mmCIF file of C-alpha atoms in Angstrom:
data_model
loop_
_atom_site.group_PDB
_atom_site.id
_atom_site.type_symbol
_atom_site.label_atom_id
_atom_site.label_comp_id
_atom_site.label_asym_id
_atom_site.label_seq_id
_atom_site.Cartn_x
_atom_site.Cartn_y
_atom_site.Cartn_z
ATOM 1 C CA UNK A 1 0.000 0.000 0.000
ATOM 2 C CA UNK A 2 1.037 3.496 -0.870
ATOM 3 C CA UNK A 3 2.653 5.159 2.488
ATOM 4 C CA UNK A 4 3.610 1.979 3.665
ATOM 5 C CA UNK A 5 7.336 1.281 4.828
ATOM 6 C CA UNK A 6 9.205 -0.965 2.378
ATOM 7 C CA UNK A 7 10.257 -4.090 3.713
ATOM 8 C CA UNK A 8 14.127 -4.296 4.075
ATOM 9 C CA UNK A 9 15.885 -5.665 0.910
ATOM 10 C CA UNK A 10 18.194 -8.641 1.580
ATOM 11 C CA UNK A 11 21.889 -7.522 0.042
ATOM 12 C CA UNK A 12 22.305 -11.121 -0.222
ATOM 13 C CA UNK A 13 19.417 -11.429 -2.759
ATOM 14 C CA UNK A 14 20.199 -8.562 -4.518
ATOM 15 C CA UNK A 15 24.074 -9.762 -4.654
ATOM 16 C CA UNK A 16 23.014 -13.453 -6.404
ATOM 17 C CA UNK A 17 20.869 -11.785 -8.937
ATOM 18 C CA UNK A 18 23.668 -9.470 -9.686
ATOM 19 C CA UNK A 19 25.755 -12.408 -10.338
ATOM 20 C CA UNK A 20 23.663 -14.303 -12.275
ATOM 21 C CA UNK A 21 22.573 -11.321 -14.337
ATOM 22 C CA UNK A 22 26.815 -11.039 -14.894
ATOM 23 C CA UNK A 23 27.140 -14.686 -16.176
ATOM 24 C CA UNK A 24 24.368 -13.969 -18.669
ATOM 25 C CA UNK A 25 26.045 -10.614 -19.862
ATOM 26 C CA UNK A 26 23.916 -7.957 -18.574
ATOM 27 C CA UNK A 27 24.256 -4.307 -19.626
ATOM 28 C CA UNK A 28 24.791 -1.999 -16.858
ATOM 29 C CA UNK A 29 20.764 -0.766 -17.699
ATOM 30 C CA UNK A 30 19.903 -4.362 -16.907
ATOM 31 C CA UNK A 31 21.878 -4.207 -13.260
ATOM 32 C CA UNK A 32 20.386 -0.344 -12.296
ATOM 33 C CA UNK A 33 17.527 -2.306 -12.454
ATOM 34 C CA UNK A 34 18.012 -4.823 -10.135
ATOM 35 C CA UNK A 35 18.113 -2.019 -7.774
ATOM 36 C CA UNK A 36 15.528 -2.217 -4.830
ATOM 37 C CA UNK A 37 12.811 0.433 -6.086
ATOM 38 C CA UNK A 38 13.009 3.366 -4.485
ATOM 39 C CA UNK A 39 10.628 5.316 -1.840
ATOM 40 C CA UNK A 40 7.128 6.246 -3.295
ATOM 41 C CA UNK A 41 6.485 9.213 -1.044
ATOM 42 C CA UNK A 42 7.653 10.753 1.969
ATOM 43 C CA UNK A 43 6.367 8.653 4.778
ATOM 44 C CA UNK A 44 8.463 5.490 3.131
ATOM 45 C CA UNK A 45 11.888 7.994 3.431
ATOM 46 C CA UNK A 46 11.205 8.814 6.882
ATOM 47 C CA UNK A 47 11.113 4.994 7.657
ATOM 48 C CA UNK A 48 13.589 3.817 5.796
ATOM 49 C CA UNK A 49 16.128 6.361 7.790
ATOM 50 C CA UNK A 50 14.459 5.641 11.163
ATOM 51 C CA UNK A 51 14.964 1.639 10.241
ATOM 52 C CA UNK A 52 18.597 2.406 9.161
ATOM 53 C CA UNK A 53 19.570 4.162 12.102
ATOM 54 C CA UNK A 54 18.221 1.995 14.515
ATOM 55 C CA UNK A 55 20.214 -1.082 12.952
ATOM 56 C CA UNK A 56 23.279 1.436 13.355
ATOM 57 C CA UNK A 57 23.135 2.488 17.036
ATOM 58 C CA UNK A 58 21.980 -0.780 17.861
ATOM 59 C CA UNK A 59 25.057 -2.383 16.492
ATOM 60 C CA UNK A 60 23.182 -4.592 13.682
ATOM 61 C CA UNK A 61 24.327 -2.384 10.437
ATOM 62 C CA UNK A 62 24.154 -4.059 7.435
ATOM 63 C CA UNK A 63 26.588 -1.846 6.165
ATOM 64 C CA UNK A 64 25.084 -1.931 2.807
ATOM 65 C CA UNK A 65 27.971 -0.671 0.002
ATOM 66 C CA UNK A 66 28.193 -1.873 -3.014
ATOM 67 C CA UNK A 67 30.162 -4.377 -5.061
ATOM 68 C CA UNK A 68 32.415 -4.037 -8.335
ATOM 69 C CA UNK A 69 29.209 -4.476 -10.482
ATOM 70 C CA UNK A 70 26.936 -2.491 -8.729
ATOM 71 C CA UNK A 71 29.075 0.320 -8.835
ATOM 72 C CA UNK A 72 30.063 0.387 -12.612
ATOM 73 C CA UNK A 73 25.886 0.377 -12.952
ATOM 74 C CA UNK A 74 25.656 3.292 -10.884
ATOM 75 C CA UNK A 75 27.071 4.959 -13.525
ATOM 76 C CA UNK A 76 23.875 5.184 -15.007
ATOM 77 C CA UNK A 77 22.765 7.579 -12.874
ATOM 78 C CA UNK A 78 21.735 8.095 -9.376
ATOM 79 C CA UNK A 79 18.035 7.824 -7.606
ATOM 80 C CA UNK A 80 18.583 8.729 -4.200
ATOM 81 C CA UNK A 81 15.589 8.950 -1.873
ATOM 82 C CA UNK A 82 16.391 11.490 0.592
ATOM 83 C CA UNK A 83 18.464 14.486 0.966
ATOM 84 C CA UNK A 84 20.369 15.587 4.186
ATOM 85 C CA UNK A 85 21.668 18.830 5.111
ATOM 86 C CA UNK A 86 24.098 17.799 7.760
ATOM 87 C CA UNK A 87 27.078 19.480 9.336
ATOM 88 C CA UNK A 88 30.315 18.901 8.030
ATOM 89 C CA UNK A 89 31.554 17.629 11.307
ATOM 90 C CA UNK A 90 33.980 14.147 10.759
ATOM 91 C CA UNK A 91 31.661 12.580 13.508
ATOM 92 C CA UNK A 92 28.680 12.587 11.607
ATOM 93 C CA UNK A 93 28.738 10.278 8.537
ATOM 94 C CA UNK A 94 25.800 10.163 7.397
ATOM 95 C CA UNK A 95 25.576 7.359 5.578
ATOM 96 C CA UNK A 96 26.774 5.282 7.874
ATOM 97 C CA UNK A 97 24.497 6.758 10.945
ATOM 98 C CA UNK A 98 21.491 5.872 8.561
ATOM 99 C CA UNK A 99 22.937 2.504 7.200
ATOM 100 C CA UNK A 100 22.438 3.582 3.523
ATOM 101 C CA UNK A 101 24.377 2.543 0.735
ATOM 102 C CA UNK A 102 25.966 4.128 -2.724
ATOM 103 C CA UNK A 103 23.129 6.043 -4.614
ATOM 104 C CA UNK A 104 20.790 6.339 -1.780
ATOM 105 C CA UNK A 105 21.383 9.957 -0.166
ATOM 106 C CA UNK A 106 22.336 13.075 -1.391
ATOM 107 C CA UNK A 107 23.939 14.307 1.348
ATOM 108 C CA UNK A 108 24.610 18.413 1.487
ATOM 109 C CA UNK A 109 27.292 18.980 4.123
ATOM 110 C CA UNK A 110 28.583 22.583 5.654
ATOM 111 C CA UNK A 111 29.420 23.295 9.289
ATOM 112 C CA UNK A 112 26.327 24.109 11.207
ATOM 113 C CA UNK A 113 23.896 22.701 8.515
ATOM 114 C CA UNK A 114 23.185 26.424 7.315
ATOM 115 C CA UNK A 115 21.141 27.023 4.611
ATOM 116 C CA UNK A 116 22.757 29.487 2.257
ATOM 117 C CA UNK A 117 23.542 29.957 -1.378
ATOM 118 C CA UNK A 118 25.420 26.995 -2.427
ATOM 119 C CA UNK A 119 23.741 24.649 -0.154
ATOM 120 C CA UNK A 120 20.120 25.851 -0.918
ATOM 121 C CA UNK A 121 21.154 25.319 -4.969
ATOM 122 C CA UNK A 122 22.140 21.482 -4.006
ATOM 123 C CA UNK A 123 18.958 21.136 -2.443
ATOM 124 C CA UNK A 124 17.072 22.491 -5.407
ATOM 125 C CA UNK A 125 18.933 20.321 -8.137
ATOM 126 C CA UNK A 126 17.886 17.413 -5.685
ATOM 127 C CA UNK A 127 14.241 18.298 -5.000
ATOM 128 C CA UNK A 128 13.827 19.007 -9.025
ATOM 129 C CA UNK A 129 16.190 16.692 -10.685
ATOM 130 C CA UNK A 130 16.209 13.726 -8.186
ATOM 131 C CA UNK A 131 12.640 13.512 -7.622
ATOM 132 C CA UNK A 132 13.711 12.770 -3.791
ATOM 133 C CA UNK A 133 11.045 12.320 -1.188
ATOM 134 C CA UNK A 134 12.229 13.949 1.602
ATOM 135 C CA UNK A 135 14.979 16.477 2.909
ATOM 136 C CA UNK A 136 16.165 16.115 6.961
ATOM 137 C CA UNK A 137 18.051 19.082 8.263
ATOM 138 C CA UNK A 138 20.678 17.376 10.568
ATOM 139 C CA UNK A 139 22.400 18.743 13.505
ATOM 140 C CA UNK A 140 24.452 16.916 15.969
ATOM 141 C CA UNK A 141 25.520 16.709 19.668
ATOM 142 C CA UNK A 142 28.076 18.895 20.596
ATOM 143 C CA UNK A 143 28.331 21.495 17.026
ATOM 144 C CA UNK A 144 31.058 23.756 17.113
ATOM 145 C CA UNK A 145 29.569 26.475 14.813
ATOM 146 C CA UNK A 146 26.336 26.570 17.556
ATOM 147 C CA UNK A 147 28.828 26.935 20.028
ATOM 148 C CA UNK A 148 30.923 29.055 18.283
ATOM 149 C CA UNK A 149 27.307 31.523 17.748
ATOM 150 C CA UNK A 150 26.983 32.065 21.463
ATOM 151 C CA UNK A 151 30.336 33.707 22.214
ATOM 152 C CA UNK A 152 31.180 36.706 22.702
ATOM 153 C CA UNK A 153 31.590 39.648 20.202
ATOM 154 C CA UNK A 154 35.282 39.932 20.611
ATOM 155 C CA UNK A 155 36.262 36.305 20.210
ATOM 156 C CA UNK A 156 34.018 36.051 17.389
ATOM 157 C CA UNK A 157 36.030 39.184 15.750
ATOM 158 C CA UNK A 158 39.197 37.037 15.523
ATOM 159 C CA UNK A 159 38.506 34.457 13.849
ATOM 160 C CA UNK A 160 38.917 34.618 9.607
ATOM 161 C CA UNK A 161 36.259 36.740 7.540
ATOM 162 C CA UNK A 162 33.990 33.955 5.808
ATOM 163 C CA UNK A 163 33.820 31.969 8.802
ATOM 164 C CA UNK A 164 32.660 35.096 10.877
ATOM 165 C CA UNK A 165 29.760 34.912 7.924
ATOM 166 C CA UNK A 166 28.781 31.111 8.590
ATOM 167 C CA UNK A 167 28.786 32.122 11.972
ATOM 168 C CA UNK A 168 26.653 35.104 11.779
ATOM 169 C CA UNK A 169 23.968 33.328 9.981
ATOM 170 C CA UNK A 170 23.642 30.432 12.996
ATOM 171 C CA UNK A 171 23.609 33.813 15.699
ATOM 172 C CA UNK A 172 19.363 34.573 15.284
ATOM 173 C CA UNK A 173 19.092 30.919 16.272
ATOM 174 C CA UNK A 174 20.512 30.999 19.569
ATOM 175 C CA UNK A 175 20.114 34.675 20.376
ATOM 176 C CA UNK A 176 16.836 34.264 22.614
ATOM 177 C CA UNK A 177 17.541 30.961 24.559
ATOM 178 C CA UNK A 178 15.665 30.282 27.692
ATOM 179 C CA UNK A 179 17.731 30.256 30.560
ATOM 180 C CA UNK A 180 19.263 26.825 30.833
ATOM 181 C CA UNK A 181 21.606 25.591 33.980
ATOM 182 C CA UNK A 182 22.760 22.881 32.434
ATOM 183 C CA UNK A 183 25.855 23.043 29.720
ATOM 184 C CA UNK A 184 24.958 20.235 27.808
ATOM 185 C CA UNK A 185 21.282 20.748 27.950
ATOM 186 C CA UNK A 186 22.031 24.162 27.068
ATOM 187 C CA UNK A 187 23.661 23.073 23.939
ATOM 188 C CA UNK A 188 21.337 20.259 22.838
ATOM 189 C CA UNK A 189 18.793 23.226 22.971
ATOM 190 C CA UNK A 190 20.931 25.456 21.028
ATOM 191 C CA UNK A 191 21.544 22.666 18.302
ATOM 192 C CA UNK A 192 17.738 21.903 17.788
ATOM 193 C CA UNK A 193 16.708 25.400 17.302
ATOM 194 C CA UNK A 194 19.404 26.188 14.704
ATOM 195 C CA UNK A 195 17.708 23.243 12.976
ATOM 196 C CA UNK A 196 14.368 24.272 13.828
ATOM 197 C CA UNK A 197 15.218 27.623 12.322
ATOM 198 C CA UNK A 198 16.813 26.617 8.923
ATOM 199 C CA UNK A 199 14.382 24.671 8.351
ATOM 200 C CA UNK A 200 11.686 27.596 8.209
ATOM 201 C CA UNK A 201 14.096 29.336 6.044
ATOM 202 C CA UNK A 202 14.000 26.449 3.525
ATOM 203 C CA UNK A 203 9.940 26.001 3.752
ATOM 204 C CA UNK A 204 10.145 29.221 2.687
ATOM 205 C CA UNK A 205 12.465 28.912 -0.866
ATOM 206 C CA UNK A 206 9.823 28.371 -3.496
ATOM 207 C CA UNK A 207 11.321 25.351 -5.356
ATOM 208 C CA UNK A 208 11.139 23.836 -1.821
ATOM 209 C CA UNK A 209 7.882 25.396 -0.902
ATOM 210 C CA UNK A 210 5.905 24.201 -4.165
ATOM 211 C CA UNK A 211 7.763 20.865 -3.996
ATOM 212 C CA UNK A 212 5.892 20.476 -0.371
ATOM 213 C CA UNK A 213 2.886 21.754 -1.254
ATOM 214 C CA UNK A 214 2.269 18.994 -4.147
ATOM 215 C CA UNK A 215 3.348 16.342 -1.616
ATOM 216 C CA UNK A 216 6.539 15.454 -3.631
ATOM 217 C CA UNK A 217 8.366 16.228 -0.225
ATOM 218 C CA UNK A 218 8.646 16.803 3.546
ATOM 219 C CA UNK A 219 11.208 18.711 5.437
ATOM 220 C CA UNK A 220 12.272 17.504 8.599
ATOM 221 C CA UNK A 221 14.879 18.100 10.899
ATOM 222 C CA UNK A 222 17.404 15.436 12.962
ATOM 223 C CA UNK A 223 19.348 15.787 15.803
ATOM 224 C CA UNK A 224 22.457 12.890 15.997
ATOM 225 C CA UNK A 225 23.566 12.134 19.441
ATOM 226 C CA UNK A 226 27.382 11.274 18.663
ATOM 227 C CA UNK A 227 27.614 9.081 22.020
ATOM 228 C CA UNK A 228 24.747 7.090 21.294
ATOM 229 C CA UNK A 229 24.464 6.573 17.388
ATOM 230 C CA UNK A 230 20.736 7.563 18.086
ATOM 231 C CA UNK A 231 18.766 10.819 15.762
ATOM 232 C CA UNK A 232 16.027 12.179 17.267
ATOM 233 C CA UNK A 233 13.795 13.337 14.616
ATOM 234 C CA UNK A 234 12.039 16.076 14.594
ATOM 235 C CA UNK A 235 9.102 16.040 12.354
ATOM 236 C CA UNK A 236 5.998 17.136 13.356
ATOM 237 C CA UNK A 237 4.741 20.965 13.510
ATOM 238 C CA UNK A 238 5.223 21.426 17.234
ATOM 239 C CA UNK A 239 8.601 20.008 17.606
ATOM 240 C CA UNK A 240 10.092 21.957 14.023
ATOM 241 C CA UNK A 241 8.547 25.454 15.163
ATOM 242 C CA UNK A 242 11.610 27.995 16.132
#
């Protein structure tokens, strides 16, 4: 049924038929198409990442990359499902945390997952050229562009000019916290509404804004807890509203 969750694909299945589609001379075409299909609408994207995440932090991973043969027939072009604005912290690999493969995600990674101009072209090539189903806005446990947003004027001033910019643009986010005690609760807040708040900004591009409106997508937003493995998404009104 439409809406429905996929059922996992077996990579050993999909590995055999490879094979035997080898020994009978397949054309790359002919092993793209062995590919699992990919998600009908948005609800299936959400699951699939939930499903792949909690094989991850749960120590289960299938750890799903491709072979030789499957790689030379992703030449033919990609499908990915999903796109992910994450930070381009080296603790957050994103394919791995969701236990995707080659060709799944197209992942969009600068620190602080802010939307701006480069980023917010990616996303548009993806939501109008990749016919993906969804796009998660991903921050993580313990960001150093969030924390680098809440200090002080004159550190800020020191450090080099286009960073100061990135930097700048994360600043509205975390301006009007509510008082918090506790540093790492503090921070966890801090994280979430940066997310919170790029993701209004991008609901409110019109490429991403029509895309929505027809139901081709959702946008969502993530928060990774490095210790765990575990994201926390974020995905109805309540919880994405700055």
């Amino acid at each position: 049924m439409a809406g429905m969750t996929q059922p996992p694909f077996d990579p050993n299945e999909l590995e055999r038929r490879i094979l035997d589609a080898v020994r009978r001379g397949a054309s790359m075409q002919d092993i793209a198409e062995l590919r699992p299909a990919r998600m009908t609408s948005p609800e299936d994207a959400i699951g699939a990442l939930k499903d792949g995440n909690a094989r991850f932090f749960s120590g289960q991973a299938t750890r799903p990359e491709a072979d030789a043969n499957q790689r030379r027939a992703l030449i033919m072009g990609q499908t990915p499902f999903a796109t992910v604005l994450a930070c381009s912290d080296s603790r957050v690999p994103v394919e791995i945390v969701f236990d995707q493969g080659l060709g799944d995600l197209f992942v969009v990674r600068v620190a602080g997952n802010v939307v701006e101009g480069g980023v917010l072209g990616s996303l548009e090539y993806a939501t109008e050229h990749l016919d993906v189903r969804l796009i998660v806005v991903m921050g993580h446990e313990g960001c150093g562009a969030v924390a680098a947003a809440m200090l002080p004027a004159d550190q800020l001033a020191r450090e080099p000019e286009n960073l100061r910019h990135l930097i700048t643009a994360i600043q509205p986010c975390v301006r009007d916290l509510p008082p918090i005690r506790d540093k790492k609760a503090r921070m966890r807040e801090a994280v979430l509404n940066n997310v919170r708040h790029q993701v209004a900004a991008l609901r409110q591009q019109p490429v991403i804004q029509a895309a929505e409106a027809r139901g081709q997508i959702r946008v969502i937003g993530a928060f990774y807890e490095i210790g765990s493995g575990a994201v926390d998404f974020l995905i109805e009104e309540e919880d994405l509203r700055p």
